[in-house]
CSV table of C-alpha atoms in Angstrom, one decimal:
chain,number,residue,atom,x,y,z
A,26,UNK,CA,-41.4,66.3,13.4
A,27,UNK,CA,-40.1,67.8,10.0
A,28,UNK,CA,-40.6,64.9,7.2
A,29,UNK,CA,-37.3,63.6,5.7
A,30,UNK,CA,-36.5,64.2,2.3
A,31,UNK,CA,-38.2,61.1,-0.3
A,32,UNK,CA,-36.0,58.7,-0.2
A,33,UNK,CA,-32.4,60.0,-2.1
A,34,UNK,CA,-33.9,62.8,-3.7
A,35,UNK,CA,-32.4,64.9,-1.7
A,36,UNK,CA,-28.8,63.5,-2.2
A,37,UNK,CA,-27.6,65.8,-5.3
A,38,UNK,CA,-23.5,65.7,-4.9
A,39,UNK,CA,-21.3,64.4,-6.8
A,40,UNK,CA,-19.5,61.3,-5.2
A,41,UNK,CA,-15.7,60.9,-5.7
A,42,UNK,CA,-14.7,57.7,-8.1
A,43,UNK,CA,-11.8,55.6,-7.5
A,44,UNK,CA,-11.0,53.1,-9.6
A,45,UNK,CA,-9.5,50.1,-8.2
A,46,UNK,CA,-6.7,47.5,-10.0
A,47,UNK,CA,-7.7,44.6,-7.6
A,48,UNK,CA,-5.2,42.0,-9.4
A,49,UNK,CA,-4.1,41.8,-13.1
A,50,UNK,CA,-6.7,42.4,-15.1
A,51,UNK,CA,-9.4,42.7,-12.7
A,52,UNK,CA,-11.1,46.4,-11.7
A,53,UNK,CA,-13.0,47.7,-9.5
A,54,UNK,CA,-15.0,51.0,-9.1
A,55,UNK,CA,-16.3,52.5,-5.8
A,56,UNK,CA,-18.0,55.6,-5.0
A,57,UNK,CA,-18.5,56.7,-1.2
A,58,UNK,CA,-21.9,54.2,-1.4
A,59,UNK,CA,-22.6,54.2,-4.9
A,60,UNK,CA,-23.7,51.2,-6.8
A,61,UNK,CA,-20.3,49.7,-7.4
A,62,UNK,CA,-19.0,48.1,-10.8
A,63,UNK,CA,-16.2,46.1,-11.9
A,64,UNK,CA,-14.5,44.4,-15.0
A,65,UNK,CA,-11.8,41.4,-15.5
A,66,UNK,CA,-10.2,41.2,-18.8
A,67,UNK,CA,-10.1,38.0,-20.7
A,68,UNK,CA,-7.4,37.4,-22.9
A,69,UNK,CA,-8.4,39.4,-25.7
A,70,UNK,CA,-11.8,40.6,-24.3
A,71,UNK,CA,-13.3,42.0,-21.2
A,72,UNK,CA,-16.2,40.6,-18.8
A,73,UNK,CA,-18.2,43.8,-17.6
A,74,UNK,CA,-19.9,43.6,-13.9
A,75,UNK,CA,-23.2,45.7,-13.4
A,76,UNK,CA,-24.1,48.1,-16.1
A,77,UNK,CA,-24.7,51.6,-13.7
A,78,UNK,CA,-28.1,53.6,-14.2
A,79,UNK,CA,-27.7,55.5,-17.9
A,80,UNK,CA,-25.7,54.6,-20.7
A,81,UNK,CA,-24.3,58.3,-19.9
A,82,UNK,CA,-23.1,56.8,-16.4
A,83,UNK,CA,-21.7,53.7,-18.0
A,84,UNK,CA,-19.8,55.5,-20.8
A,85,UNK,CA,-17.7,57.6,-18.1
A,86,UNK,CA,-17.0,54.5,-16.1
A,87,UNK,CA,-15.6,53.2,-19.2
A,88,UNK,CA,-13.6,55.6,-20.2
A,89,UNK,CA,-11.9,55.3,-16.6
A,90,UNK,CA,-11.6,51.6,-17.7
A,91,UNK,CA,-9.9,52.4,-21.2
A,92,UNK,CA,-7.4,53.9,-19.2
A,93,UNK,CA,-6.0,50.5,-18.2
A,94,UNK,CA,-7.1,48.2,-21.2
A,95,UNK,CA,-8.7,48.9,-24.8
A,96,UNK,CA,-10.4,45.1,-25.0
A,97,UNK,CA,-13.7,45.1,-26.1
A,98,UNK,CA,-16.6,43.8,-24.1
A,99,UNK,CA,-17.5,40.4,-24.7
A,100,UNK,CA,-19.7,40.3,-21.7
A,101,UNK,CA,-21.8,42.4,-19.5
A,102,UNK,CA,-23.0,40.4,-16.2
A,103,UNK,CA,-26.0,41.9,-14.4
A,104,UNK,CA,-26.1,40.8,-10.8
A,105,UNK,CA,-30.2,41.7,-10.6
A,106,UNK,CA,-32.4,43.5,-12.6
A,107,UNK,CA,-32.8,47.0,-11.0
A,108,UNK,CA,-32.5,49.8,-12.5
A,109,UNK,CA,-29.5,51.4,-11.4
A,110,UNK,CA,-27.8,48.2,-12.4
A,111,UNK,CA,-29.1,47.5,-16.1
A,112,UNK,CA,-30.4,50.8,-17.6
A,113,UNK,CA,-27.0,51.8,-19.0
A,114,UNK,CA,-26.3,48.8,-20.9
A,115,UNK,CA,-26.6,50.0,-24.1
A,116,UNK,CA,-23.1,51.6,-23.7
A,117,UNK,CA,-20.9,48.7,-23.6
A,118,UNK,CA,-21.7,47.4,-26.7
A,119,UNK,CA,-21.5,43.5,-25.5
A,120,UNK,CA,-21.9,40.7,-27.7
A,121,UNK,CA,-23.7,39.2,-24.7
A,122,UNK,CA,-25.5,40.2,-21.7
A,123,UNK,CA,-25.7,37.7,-18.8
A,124,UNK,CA,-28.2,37.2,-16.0
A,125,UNK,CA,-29.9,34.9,-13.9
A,126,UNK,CA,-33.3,33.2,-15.3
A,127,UNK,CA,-35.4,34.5,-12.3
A,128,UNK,CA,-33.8,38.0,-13.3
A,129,UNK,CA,-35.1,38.0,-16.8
A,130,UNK,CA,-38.7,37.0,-15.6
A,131,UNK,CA,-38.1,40.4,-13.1
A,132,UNK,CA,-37.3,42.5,-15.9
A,133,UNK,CA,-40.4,41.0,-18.1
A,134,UNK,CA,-42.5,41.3,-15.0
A,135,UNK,CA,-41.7,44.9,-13.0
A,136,UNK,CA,-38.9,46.4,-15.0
A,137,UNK,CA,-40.5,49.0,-15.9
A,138,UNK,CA,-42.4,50.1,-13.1
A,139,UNK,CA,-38.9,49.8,-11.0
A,140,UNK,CA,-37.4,52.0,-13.5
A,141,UNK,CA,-39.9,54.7,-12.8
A,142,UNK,CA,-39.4,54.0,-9.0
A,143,UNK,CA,-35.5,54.4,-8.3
A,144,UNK,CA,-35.4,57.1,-11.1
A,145,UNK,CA,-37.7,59.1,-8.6
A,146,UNK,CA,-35.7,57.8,-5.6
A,147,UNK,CA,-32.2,58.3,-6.7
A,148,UNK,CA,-32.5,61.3,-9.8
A,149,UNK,CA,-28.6,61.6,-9.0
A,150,UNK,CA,-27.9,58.4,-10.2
A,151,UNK,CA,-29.7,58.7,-13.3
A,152,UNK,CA,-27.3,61.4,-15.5
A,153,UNK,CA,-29.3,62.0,-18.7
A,154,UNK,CA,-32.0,59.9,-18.0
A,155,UNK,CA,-33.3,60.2,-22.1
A,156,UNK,CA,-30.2,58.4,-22.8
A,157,UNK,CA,-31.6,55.0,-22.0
A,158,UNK,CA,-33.6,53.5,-24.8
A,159,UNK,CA,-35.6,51.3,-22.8
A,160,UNK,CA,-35.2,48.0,-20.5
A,161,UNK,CA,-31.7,46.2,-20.7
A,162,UNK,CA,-32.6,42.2,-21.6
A,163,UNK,CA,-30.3,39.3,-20.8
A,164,UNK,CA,-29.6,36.9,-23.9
A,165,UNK,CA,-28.2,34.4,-21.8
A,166,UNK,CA,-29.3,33.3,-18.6
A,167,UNK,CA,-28.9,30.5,-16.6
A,168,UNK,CA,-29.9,28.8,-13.1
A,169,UNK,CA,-27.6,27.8,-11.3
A,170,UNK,CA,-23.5,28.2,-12.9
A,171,UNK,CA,-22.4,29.5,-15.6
A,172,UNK,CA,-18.4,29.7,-16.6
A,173,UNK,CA,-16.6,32.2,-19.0
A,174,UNK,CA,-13.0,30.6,-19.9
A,175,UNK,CA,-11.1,33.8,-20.0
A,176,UNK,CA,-8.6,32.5,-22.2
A,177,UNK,CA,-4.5,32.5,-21.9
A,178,UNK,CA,-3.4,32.0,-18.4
A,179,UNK,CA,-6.3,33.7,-17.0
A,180,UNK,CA,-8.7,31.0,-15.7
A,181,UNK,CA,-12.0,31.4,-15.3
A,182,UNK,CA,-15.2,33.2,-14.4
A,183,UNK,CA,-17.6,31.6,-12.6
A,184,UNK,CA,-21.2,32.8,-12.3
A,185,UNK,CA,-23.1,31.3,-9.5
A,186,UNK,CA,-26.7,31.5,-8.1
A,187,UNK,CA,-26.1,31.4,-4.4
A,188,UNK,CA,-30.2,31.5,-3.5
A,189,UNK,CA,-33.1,33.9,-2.9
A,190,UNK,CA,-31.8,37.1,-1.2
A,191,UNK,CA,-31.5,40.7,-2.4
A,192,UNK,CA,-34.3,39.7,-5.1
A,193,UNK,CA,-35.1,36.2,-6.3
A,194,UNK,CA,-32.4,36.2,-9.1
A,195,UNK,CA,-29.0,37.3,-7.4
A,196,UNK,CA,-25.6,36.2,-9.1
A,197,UNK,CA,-22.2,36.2,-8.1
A,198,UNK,CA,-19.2,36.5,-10.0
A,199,UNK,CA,-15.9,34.5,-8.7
A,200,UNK,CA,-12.2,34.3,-10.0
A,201,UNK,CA,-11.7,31.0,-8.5
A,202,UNK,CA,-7.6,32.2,-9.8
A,203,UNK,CA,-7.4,35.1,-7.6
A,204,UNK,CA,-10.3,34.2,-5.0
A,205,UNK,CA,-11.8,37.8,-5.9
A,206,UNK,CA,-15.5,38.0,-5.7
A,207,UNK,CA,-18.2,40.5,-7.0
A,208,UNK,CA,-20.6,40.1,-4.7
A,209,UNK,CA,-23.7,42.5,-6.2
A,210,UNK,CA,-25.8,43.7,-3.3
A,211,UNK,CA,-25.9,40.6,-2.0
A,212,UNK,CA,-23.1,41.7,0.5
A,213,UNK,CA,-22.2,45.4,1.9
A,214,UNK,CA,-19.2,46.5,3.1
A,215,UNK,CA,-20.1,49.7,5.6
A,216,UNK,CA,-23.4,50.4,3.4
A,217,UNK,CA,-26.6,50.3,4.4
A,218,UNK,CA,-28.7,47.2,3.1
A,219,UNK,CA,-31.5,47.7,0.9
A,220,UNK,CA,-34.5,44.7,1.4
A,221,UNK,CA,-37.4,45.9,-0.3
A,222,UNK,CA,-37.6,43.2,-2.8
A,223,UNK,CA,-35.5,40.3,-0.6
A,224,UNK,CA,-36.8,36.9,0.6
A,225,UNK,CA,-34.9,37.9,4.4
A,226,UNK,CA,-35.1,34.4,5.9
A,227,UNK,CA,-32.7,32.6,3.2
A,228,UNK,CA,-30.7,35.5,2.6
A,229,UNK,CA,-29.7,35.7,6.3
A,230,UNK,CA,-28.9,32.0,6.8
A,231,UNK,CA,-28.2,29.9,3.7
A,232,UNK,CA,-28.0,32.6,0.7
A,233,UNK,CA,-25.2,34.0,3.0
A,234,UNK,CA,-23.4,30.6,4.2
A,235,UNK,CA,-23.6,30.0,-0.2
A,236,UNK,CA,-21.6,33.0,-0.5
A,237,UNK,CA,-19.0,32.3,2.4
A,238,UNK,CA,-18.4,29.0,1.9
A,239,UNK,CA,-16.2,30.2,-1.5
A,240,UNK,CA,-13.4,31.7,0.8
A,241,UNK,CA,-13.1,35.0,-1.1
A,242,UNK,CA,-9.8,37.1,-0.1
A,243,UNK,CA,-11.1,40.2,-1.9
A,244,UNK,CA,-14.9,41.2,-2.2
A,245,UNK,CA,-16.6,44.1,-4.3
A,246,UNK,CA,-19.8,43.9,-2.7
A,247,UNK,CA,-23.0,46.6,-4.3
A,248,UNK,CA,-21.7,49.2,-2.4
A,249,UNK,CA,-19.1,50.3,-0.1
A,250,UNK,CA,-16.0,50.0,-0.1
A,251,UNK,CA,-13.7,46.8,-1.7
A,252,UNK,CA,-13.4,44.3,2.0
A,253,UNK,CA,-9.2,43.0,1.5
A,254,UNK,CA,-7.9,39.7,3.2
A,255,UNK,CA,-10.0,37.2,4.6
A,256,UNK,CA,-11.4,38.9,7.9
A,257,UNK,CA,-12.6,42.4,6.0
A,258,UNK,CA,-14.6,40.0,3.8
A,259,UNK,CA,-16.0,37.7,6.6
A,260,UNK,CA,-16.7,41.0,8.2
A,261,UNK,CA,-18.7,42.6,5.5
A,262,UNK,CA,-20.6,38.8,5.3
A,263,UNK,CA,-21.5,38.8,9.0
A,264,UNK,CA,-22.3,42.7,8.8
A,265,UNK,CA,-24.5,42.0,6.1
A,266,UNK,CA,-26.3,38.8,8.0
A,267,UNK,CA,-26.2,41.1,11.2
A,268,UNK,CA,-28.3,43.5,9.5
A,269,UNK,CA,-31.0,41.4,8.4
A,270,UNK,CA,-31.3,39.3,11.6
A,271,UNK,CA,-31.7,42.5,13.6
A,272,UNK,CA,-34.8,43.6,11.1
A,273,UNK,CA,-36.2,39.7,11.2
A,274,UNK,CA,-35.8,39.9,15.2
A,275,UNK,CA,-37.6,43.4,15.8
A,276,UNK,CA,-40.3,43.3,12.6
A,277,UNK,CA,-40.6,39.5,14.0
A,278,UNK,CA,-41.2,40.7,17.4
A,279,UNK,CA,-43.5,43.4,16.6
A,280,UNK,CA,-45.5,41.2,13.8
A,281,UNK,CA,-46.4,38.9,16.8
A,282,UNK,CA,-47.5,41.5,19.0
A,283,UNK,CA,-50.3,42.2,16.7
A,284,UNK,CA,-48.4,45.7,16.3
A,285,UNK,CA,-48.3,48.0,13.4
A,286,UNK,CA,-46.1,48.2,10.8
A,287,UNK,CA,-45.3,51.7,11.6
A,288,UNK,CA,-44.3,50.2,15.0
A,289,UNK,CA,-42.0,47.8,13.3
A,290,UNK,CA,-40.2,50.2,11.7
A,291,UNK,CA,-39.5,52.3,14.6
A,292,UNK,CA,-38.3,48.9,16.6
A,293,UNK,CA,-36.0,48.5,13.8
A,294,UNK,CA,-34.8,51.9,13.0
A,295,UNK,CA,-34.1,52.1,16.8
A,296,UNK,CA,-32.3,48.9,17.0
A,297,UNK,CA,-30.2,49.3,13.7
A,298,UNK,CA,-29.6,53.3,13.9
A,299,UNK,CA,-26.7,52.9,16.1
A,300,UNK,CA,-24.4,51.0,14.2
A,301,UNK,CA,-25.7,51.8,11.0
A,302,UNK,CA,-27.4,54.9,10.7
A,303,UNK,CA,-24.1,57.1,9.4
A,304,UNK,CA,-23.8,54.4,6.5
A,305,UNK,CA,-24.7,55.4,2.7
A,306,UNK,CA,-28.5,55.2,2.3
A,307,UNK,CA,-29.8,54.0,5.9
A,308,UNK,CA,-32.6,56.6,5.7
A,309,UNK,CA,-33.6,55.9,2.2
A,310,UNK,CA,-34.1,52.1,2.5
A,311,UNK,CA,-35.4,51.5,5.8
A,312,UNK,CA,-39.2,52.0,5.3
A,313,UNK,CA,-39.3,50.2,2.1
A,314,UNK,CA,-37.2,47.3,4.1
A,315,UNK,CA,-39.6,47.1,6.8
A,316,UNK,CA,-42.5,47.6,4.5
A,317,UNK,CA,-41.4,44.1,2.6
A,318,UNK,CA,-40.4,42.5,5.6
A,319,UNK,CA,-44.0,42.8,7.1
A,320,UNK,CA,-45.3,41.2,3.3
A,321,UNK,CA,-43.7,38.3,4.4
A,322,UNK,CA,-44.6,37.8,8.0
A,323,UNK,CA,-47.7,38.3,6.8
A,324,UNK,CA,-47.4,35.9,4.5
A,325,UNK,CA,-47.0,37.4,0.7
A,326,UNK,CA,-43.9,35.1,-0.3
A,327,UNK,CA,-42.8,37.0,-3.2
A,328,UNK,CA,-42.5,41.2,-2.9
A,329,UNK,CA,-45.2,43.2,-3.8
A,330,UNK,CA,-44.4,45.7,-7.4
A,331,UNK,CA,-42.8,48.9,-5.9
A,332,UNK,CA,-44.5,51.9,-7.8
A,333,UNK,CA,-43.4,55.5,-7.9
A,334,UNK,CA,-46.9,56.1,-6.1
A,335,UNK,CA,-46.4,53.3,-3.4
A,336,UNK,CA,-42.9,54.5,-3.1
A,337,UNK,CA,-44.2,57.9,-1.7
A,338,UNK,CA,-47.0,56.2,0.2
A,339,UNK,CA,-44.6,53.8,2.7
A,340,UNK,CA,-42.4,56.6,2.9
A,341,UNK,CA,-45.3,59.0,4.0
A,342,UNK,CA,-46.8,56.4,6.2
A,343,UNK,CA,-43.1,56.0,7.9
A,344,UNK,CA,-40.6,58.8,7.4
A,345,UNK,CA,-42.8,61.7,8.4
């Protein structure tokens, strides 16, 4: 069998844009099933959501932005530390830069070694990489709410930590006015799920119940496109949980077997590929899904430090 392309390195086109006005004031991009970003204005400032890969990325998201409002940014909210989500901080110019605590221990802990992994997994993603001028840090984070008064007749912006899932220090950000919610990669609306650094066990039951139980109408989840009305968001919720109970019945099942890991991952590819195989980086994340997934059946509660070496490793023990 010919060996797949590492990870997204093969995935070099461009992706069309579109910019979304989701309600007054509050924006949303989407890419074909690229990391997705958002913004709400405040009355005389702007919240920023996810800070894309290069402050060369970020800048030409926000010149799509200043298109619709010249507010500065007051704040730039990072759902989770990696890379594609914080390395282009530097462009917004934020008076503050919000994350969970759990988020800023990540950073501290395997920011840069993650920086060196998806720059080698997803070079598209990473437009000028010399642009960045090092790791993004949060000064303010918090551990369980946090609310931004937006000022006016605008309400409010609530920050919550809904529990372990994608990593250890997920947030979500909700407009309790407009019952809009950006989501991070918590949720995925037709996108492939990518595990490699989840707890799956919360994330599929209670993590997920967390994020349901706020009734959202509108959800920009971390990739995919924005679910509208009530049953496009409890779709993309239950697609989501769908996903990872499939990978925590076949990994389980194998796991008990006394199988192989490489086993597992063909149990799971083979079970998943049918619904999900056409959707935006299947391919790409599956061994390093499966890969953390064992960790845990085996008993290693938090994920192991993906490197670019062990990134090619997995991928060459599974993909080929």
């Amino acid at each position: 069998m010919t060996a797949k392309p590492f990870a997204s390195s093969a995935d070099l086109a461009d992706k069309q844009q579109t910019l979304e006005v989701l309600a007054d004031g509050v924006y949303a991009l989407t890419a074909e099933g690229d990391p997705n970003v958002g913004a709400v204005e405040g009355d005389d400032f702007l919240v920023c959501f996810e800070a894309m890969a290069t402050p060369v990325a970020a800048r030409a998201w926000l010149e799509r932005l200043r298109e619709h409002t010249g507010k500065p940014v007051r704040y730039l909210v990072l759902s989770h530390y990696h890379a594609v989500r914080t390395l282009g901080a530097s462009a917004f110019g934020a008076d503050v830069i919000i994350a969970h605590d759990a988020t800023r221990a990540l950073i501290a802990e395997r920011g840069k070694q993650d920086w060196d992994s998806e720059l080698a997994r997803m070079p598209r993603l990473f437009k000028d990489p010399a642009s960045i001028p090092g790791l993004t840090w949060p000064t303010v984070t918090f551990s369980d709410r946090l609310t931004i008064d937006l000022g006016g007749d605008r309400g409010e912006l609530v920050l919550a930590h809904c529990g372990r899932g994608h990593t250890e220090g997920d947030l979500v950000a909700w407009l309790p006015r407009n019952k809009i919610m950006f989501a991070g990669d918590l949720v995925e609306a037709q996108a492939a799920l990518y595990t490699g650094d989840a707890f799956h066990r919360p994330w599929a039951t209670t993590t997920l119940d967390h994020v349901a139980a706020f009734g959202a109408e509108a959800l920009v989840g971390g990739r995919g496109a924005v679910a509208r009305g009530r049953p496009a968001v409890e779709a993309a919720i239950e697609q989501t949980r769908a996903f990872l109970r499939t990978m925590l019945e076949e990994t389980g099942r194998v796991h008990a077997a006394h199988g192989t890991l490489k086993e597992a991952f063909a149990a799971v590819h083979a079970a998943l590929e049918p619904r999900y195989g056409r959707w935006p980086i299947f391919e790409h994340c599956l061994p390093f899904n499966v890969s953390r997934l064992w960790d845990e059946l085996s008993g290693t509660e938090r994920p192991v430090i993906w490197t670019a070496e062990r990134d090619r490793e997995v991928w060459t023990a599974l993909q080929s």
